Coordinates of C-alpha atoms and ligand atoms in Angstrom, one line a residue:
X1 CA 4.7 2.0 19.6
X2 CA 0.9 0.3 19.8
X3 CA 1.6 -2.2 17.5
X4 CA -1.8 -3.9 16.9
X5 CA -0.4 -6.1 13.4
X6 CA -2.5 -7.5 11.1
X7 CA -0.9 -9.8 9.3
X8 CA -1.0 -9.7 5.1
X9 CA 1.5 -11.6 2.8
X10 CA 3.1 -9.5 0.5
X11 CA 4.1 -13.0 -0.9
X12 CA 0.4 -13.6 -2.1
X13 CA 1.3 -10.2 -4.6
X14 CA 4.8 -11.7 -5.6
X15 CA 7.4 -10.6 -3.3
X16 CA 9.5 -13.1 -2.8
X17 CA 11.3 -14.0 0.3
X18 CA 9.5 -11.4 2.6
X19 CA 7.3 -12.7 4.9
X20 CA 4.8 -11.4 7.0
X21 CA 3.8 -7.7 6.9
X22 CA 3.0 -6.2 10.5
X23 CA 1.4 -2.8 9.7
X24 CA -0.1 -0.9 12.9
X25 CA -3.4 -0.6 12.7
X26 CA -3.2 3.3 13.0
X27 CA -0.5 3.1 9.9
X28 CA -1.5 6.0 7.4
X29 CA -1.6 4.7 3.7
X30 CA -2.1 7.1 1.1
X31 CA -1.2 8.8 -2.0
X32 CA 0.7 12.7 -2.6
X33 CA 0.1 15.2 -5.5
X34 CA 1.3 19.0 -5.4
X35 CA -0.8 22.0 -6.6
X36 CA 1.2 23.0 -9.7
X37 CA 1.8 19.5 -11.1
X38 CA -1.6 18.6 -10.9
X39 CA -4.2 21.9 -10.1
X40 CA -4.5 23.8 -13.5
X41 CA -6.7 26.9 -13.5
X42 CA -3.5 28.9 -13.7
X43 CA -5.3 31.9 -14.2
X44 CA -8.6 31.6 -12.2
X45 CA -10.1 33.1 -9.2
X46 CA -7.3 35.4 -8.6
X47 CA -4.3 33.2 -8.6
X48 CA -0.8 34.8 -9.3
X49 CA 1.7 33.9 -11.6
X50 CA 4.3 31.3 -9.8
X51 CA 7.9 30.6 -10.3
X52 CA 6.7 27.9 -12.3
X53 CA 4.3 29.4 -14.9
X54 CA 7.6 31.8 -15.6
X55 CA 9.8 28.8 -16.2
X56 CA 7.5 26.6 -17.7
X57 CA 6.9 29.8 -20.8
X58 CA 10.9 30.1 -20.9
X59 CA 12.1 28.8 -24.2
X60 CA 14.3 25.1 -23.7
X61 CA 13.3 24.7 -20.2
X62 CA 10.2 22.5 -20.0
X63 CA 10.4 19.4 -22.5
X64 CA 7.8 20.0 -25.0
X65 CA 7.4 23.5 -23.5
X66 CA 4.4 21.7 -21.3
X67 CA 3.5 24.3 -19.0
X68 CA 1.1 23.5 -15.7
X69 CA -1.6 25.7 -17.6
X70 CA -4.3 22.8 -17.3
X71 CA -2.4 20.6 -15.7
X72 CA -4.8 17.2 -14.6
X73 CA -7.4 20.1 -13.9
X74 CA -7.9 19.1 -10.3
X75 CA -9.3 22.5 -9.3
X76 CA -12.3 21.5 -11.1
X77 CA -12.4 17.7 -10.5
X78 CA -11.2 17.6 -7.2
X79 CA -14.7 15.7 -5.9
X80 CA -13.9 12.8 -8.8
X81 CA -10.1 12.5 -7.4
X82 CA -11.1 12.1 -4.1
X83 CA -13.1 10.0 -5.0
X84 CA -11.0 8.0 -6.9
X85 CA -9.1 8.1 -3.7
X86 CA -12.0 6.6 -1.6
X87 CA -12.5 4.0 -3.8
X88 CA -8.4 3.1 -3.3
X89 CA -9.0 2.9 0.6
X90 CA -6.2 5.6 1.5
X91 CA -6.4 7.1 4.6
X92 CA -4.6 9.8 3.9
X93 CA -4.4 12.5 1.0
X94 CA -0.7 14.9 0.6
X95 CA -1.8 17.6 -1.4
X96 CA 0.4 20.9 -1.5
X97 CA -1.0 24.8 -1.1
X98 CA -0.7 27.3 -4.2
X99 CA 1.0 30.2 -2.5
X100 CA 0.0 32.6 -5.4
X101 CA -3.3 31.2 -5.0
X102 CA -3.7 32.5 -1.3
X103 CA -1.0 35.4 -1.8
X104 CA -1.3 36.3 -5.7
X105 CA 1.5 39.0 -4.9
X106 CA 3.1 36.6 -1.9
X107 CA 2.4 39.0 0.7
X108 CA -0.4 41.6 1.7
X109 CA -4.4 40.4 1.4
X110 CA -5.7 36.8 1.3
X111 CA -7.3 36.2 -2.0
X112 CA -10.5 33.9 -1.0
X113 CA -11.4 32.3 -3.4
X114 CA -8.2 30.6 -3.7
X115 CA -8.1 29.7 -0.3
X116 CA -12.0 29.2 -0.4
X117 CA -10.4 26.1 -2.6
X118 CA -8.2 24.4 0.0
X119 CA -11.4 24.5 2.2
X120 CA -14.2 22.9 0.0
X121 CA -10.7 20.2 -0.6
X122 CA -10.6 19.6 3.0
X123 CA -14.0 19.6 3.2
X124 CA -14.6 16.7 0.6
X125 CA -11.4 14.5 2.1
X126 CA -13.2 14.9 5.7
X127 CA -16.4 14.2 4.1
X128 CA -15.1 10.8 2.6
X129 CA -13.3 9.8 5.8
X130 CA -9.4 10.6 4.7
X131 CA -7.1 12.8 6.0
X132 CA -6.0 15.8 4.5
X133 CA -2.1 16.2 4.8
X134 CA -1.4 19.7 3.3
X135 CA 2.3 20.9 2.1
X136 CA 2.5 24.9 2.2
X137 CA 5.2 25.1 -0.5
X138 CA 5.8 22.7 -3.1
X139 CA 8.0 25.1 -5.2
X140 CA 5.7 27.4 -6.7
X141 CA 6.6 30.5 -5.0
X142 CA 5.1 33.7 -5.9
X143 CA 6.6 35.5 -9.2
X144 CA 6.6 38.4 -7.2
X145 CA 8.4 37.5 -4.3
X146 CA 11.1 35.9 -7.1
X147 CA 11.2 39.0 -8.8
X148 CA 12.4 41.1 -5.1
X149 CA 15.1 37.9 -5.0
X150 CA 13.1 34.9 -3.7
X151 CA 15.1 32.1 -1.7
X152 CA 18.2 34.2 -2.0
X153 CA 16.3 37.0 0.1
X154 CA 15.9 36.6 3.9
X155 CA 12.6 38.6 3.6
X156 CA 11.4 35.9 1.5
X157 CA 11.2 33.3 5.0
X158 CA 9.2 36.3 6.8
X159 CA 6.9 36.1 3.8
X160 CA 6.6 32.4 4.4
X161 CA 5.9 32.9 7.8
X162 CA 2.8 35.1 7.1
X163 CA 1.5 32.7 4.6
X164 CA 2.0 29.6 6.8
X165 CA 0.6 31.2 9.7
X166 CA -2.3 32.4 7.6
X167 CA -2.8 28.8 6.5
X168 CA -2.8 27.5 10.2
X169 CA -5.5 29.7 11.4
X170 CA -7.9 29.5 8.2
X171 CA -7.5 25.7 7.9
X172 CA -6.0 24.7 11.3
X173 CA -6.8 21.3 12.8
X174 CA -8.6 20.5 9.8
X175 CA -5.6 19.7 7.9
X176 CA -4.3 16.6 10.1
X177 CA -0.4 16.6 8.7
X178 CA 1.4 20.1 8.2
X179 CA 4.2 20.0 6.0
X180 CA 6.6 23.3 6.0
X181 CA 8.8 22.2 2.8
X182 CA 8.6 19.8 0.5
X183 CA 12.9 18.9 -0.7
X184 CA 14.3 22.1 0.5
X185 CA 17.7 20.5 -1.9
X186 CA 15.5 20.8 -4.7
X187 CA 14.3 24.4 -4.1
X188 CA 17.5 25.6 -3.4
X189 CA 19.8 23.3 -5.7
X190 CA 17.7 22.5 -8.7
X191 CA 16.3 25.9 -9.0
X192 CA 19.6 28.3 -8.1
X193 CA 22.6 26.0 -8.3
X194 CA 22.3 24.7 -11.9
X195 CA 19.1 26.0 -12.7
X196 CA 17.1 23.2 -14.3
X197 CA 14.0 24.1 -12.3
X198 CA 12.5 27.4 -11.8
X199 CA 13.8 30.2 -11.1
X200 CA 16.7 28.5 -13.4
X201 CA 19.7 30.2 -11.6
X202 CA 23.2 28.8 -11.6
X203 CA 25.6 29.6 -8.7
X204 CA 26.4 26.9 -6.8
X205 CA 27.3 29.3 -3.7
X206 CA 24.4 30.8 -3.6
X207 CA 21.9 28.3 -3.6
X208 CA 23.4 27.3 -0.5
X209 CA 21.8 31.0 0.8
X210 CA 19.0 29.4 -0.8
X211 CA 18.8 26.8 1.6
X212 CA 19.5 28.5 4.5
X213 CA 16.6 30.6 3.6
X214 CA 14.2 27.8 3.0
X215 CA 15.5 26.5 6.6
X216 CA 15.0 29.3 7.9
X217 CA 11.9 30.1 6.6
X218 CA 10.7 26.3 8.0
X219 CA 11.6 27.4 11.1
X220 CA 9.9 30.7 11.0
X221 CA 6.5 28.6 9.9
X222 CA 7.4 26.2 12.7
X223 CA 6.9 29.0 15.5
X224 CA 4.1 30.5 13.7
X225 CA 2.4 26.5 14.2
X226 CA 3.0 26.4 18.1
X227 CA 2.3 29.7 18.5
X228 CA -1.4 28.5 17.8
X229 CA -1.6 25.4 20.0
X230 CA -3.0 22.9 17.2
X231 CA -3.7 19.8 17.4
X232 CA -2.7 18.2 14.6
X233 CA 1.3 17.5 13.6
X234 CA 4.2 19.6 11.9
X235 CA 7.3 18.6 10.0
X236 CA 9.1 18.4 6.9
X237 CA 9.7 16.7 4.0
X238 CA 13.2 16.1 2.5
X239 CA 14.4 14.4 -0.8
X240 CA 17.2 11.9 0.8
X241 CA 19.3 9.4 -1.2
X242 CA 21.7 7.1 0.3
X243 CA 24.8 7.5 -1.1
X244 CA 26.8 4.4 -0.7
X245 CA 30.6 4.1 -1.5
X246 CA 31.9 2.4 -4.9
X247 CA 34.7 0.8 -2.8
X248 CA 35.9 -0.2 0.3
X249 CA 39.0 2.2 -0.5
X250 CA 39.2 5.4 1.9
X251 CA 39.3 7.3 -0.8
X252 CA 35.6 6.0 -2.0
X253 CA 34.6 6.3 1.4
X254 CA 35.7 9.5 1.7
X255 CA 33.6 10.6 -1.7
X256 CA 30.6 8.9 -0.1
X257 CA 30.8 11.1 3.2
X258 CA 30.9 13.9 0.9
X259 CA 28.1 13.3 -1.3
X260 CA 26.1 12.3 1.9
X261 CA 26.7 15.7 3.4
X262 CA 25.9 17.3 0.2
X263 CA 22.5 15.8 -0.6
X264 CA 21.4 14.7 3.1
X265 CA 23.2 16.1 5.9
X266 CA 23.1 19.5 5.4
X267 CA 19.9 19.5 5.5
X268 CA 19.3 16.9 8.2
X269 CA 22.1 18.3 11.0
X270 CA 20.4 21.9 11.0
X271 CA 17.5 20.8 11.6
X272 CA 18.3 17.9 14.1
X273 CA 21.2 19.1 15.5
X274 CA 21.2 23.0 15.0
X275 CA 24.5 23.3 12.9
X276 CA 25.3 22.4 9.4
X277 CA 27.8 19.5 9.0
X278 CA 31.5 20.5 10.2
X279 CA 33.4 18.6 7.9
X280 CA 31.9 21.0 4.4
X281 CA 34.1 24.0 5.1
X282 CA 33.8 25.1 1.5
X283 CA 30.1 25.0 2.4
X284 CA 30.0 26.6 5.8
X285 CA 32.3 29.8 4.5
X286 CA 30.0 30.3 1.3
X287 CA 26.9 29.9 3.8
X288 CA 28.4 32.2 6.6
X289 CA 27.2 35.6 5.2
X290 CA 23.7 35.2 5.6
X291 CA 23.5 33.4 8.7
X292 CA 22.0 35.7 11.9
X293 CA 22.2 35.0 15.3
X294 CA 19.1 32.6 16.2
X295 CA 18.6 30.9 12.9
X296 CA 19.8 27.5 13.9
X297 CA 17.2 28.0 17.3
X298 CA 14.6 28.6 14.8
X299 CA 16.1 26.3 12.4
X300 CA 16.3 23.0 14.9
X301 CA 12.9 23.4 16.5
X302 CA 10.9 20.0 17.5
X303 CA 9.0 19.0 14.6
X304 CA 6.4 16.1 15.0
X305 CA 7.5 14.0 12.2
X306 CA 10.0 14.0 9.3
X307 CA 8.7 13.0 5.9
X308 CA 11.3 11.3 4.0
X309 CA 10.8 11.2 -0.2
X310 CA 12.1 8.3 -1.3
X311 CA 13.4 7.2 -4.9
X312 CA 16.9 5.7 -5.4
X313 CA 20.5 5.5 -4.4
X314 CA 23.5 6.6 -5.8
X315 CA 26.5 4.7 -5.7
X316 CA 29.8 7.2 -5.8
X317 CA 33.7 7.1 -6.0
X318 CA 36.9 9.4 -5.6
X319 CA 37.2 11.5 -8.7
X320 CA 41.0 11.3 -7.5
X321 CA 41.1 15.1 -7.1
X322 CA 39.7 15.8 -3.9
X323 CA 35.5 15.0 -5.3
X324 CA 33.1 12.9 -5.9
X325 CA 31.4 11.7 -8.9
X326 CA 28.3 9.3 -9.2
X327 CA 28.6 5.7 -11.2
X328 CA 25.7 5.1 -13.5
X329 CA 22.6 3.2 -12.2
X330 CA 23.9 -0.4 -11.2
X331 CA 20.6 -2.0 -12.0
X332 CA 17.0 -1.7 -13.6
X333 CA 16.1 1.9 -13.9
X334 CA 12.6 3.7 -14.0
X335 CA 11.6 5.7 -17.1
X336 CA 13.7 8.5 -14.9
X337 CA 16.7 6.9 -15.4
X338 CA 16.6 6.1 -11.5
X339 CA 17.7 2.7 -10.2
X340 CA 15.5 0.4 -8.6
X341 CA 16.8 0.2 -5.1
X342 CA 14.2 -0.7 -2.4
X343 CA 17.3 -2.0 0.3
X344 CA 18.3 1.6 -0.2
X345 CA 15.3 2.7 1.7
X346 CA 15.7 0.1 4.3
X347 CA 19.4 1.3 4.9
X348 CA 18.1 4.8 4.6
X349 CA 15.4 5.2 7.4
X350 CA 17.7 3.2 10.0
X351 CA 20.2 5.5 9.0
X352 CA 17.9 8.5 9.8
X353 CA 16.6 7.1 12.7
X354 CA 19.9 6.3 14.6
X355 CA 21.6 9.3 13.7
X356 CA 19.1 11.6 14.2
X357 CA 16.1 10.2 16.3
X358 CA 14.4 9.2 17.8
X359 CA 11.6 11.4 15.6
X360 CA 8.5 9.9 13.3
X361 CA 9.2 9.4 10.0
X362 CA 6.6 9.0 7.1
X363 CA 8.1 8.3 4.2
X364 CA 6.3 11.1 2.5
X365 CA 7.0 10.2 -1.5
X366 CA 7.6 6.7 -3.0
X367 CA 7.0 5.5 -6.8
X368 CA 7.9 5.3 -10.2
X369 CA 7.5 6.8 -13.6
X370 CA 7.1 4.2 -16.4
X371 CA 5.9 4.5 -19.8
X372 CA 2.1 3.6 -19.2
X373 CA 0.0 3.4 -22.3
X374 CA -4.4 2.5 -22.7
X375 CA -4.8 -0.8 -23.9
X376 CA -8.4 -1.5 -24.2
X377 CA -9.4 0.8 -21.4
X378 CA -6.7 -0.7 -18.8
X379 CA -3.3 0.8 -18.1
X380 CA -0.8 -2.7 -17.3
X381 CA 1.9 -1.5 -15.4
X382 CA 3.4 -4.6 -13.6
X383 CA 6.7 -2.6 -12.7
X384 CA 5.6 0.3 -11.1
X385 CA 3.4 -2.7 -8.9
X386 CA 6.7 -4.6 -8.7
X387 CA 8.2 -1.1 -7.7
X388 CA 5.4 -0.8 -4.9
X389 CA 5.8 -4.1 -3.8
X390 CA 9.3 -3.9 -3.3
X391 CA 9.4 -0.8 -1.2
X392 CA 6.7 -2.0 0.4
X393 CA 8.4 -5.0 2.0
X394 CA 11.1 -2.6 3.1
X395 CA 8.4 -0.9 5.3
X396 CA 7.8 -3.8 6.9
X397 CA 10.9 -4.5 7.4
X398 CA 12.0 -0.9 9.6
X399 CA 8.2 -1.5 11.0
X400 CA 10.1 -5.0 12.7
X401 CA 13.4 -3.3 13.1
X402 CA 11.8 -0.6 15.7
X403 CA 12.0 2.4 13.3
X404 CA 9.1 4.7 14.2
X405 CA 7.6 4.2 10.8
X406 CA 4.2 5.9 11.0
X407 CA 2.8 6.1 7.3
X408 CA 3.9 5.7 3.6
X409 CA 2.1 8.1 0.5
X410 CA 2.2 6.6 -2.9
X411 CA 4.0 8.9 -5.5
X412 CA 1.9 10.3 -6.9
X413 CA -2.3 9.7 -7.2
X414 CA -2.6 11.2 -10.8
X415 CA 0.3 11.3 -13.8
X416 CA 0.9 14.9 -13.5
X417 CA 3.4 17.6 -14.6
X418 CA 6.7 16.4 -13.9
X419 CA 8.7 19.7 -14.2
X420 CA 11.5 19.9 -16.4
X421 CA 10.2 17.0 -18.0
X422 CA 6.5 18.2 -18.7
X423 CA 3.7 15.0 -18.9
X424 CA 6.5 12.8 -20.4
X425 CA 6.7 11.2 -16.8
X426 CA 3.8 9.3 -15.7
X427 CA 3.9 8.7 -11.9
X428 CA 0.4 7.9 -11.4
X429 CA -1.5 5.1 -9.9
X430 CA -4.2 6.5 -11.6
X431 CA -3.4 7.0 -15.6
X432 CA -4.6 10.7 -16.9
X433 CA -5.4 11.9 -20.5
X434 CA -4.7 15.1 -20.6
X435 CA -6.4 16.2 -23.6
X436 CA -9.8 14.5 -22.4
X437 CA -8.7 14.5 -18.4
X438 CA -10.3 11.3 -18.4
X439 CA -8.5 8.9 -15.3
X440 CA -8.4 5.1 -15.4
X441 CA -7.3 3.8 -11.9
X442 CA -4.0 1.6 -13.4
X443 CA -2.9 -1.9 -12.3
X444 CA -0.8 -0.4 -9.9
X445 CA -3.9 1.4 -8.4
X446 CA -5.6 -2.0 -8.4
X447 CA -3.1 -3.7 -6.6
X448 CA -2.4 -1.2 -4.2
X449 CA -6.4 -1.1 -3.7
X450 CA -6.2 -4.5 -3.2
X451 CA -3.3 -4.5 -0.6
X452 CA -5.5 -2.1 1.5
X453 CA -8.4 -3.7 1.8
X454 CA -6.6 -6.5 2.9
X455 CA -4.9 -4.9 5.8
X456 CA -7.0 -4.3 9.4
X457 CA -7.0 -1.0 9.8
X458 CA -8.0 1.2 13.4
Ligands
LIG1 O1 7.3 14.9 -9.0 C1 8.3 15.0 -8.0 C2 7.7 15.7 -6.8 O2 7.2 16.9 -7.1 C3 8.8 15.9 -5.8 N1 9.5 14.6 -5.5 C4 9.9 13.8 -6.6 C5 8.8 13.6 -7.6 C6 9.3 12.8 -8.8 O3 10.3 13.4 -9.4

């Protein structure tokens, strides 16, 4: 790795005991969104209905029955986000793709003016110097598609196919980062195995056809990409937690294995190795019906980077019957509930990269929801800075360690529409009012501005 360091003390911003930071000059810093949490314009220009709108009107699901309706209303003031964004000094923008804006049925004719969208988006981040990085499905598949079966239908990763190689030759080289998936476990778990996000199914075995579905449909989109010759890279993202064992008994170890292959592994072997993890047989025989001869070729194709969300740990034991269960949060905890673990992303990404590189990783998703109020026009938010900080240092800290780190995206630019939990989440490093839409760059923002500038970058 060209490793041209500038270095910047994270000490200056209150990190104690780490030391120097050696960032590559080509290291990509920026900040991620996705189209339903933060778009709006549900109903303009042709878009479909989504998974999401669906969900979000269902009585009980949504807290507050918040629906992504108007959302931060970034279809109309996507020129003042990115500007926002130029002002930080990202380099880099993740931003996801509407399916039901492109494919307001999933399939069949290209609506333009939703894709006409994506372009004047690209457009404006090219225009301002900063990288598009565009995720083709962020969970809001098409109502229609759901309505034929969605994930638990294999037709549903041809679909995906069709759109993604749609995407590739309207947009192309333009959009500098592809992104297949963004937490295929969410998709699949979350939304058919105990149903608290949309579609809001609940069978545990067949969320696991969910997956392989989503897999597969990555790999579908992946041969669709090369098929094309671009330029620019391909990958995945994927929600990973290290799960780390209670005790040093065998039977905590044990439960930590299991909760590993659960939430990480069978996503990660598939994909890296071309077979889903060995030791889950009550897995691999509710997985084995919808499983066809090629998948895992498809499946395990070479991506050029793995994007890696990062949040928390978990810390689990032996429920003494064979299963695991989780212990609660062992330290300080975001408005989430999650705990503050930045060592977790350390152990994490080594992790990762020994078992299953050597392969790019970005870590794709980092940050933290806090309870951010307006106090005389400026949003204070020294934990979610803290929170920054902290995993920061961690980055530096693989970066010295030889992990092919190549770029880290702030979770998230704007407070947006946290699914189940509506706009009672704020993840932003920018604060939004959604009854005005008026944004006020927070602390956080500042800070991280601040740590920008004071890198060299190439
Ligand atoms: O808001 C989500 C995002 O859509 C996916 N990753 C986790 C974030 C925080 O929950």
């Amino acid at each position: 790795m060209q490793c041209i360091c500038c270095p910047t003390r994270l000490e200056k911003y209150g990190v104690e005991g780490d030391d120097t930071v050696n960032f590559p000059k080509d290291f990509k810093w920026g900040t991620a969104t996705a189209s339903y949490q933060i778009e709006g314009a549900a109903h303009e220009d042709g878009r479909g209905e989504s998974i999401w709108d669906r969900f979000s009107r269902t009585p009980g699901k949504v807290l507050n029955g918040h629906t992504g309706d108007v959302a931060c209303n970034h279809y109309h003031l996507y020129k003042e986000d990115v500007a926002i964004m130029k002002e930080l000094g990202v380099d880099s923008y993740r931003f996801s793709i509407a399916w039901p804006r492109i494919y307001p049925n999933g399939t069949g004719q290209i609506n333009r003016k939703g894709l006409d969208f994506y372009k004047r988006l690209v457009e404006e981040l090219l225009e301002k110097g900063i990288e598009p990085a565009a995720t083709l499905y962020h969970w809001d598949l098409p109502q229609a598609l759901e309505d034929k079966g969605g994930w638990l239908k294999r037709d549903t990763a041809r679909y995906f196919q069709d759109y993604a190689a749609a995407m590739f030759r309207e947009l192309g080289d333009t959009v500098k980062q592809w992104i297949t998936l963004n937490e295929p476990w969410c998709s699949a778990f979350l939304g058919y195995g105990n149903g608290v996000h949309a579609p809001g199914k609940s069978d545990f075995n067949s969320h696991l056809h969910a997956a392989h579905h989503l897999l597969l449909a990555h790999g579908l989109a992946l041969q669709a990409y090369r098929e094309l010759n671009l330029k620019s890279e391909v990958g995945i993202t994927l929600n990973l937690a290290p799960q780390y064992p209670a005790s040093d008994s065998a039977q905590d170890q044990a439960a930590a294995r299991k909760a590993d292959g659960f939430q990480n592994r069978w996503y990660l072997d598939p994909l890296f190795r071309g077979f889903y993890p060995q030791d889950m047989p009550e897995f691999l025989a509710a997985v084995a019906p919808v499983i066809q001869p090629g998948d895992f070729d498809l499946i395990s194709g070479a991506v050029d980077f793995l994007g890696i969300n990062y949040y928390s740990r978990s810390v689990v034991r032996s429920d003494g019957q064979g299963g695991y269960e989780a212990l609660p949060p062992q330290g300080p905890v975001t408005h989430m509930g999650w705990e503050v673990y930045p060592q977790g992303l350390y152990d994490l990404l080594v992790r990762v990269h020994e078992d299953y590189g050597p392969i790019p990783l970005y870590i794709t998703e980092n940050g933290a929801a806090y309870p951010d109020q307006v106090e005389q026009g400026r949003v204070h938010d020294p934990e979610r800075t803290a929170y920054l900080q902290q995993h920061f240092a961690q980055a530096t800290k693989l970066i010295e360690a030889g992990v092919p780190l190549k770029g880290f995206y702030v979770w998230s630019l704007l407070d947006n529409f946290e699914w189940a939990f509506g706009y009672e989440r704020r993840f932003g490093i920018v604060y939004v009012d959604f009854e005005t839409q008026e944004r006020i760059i927070k602390d956080s923002g500042r800070w991280y501005q601040s740590f920008l500038k004071g890198l060299a970058r190439g």
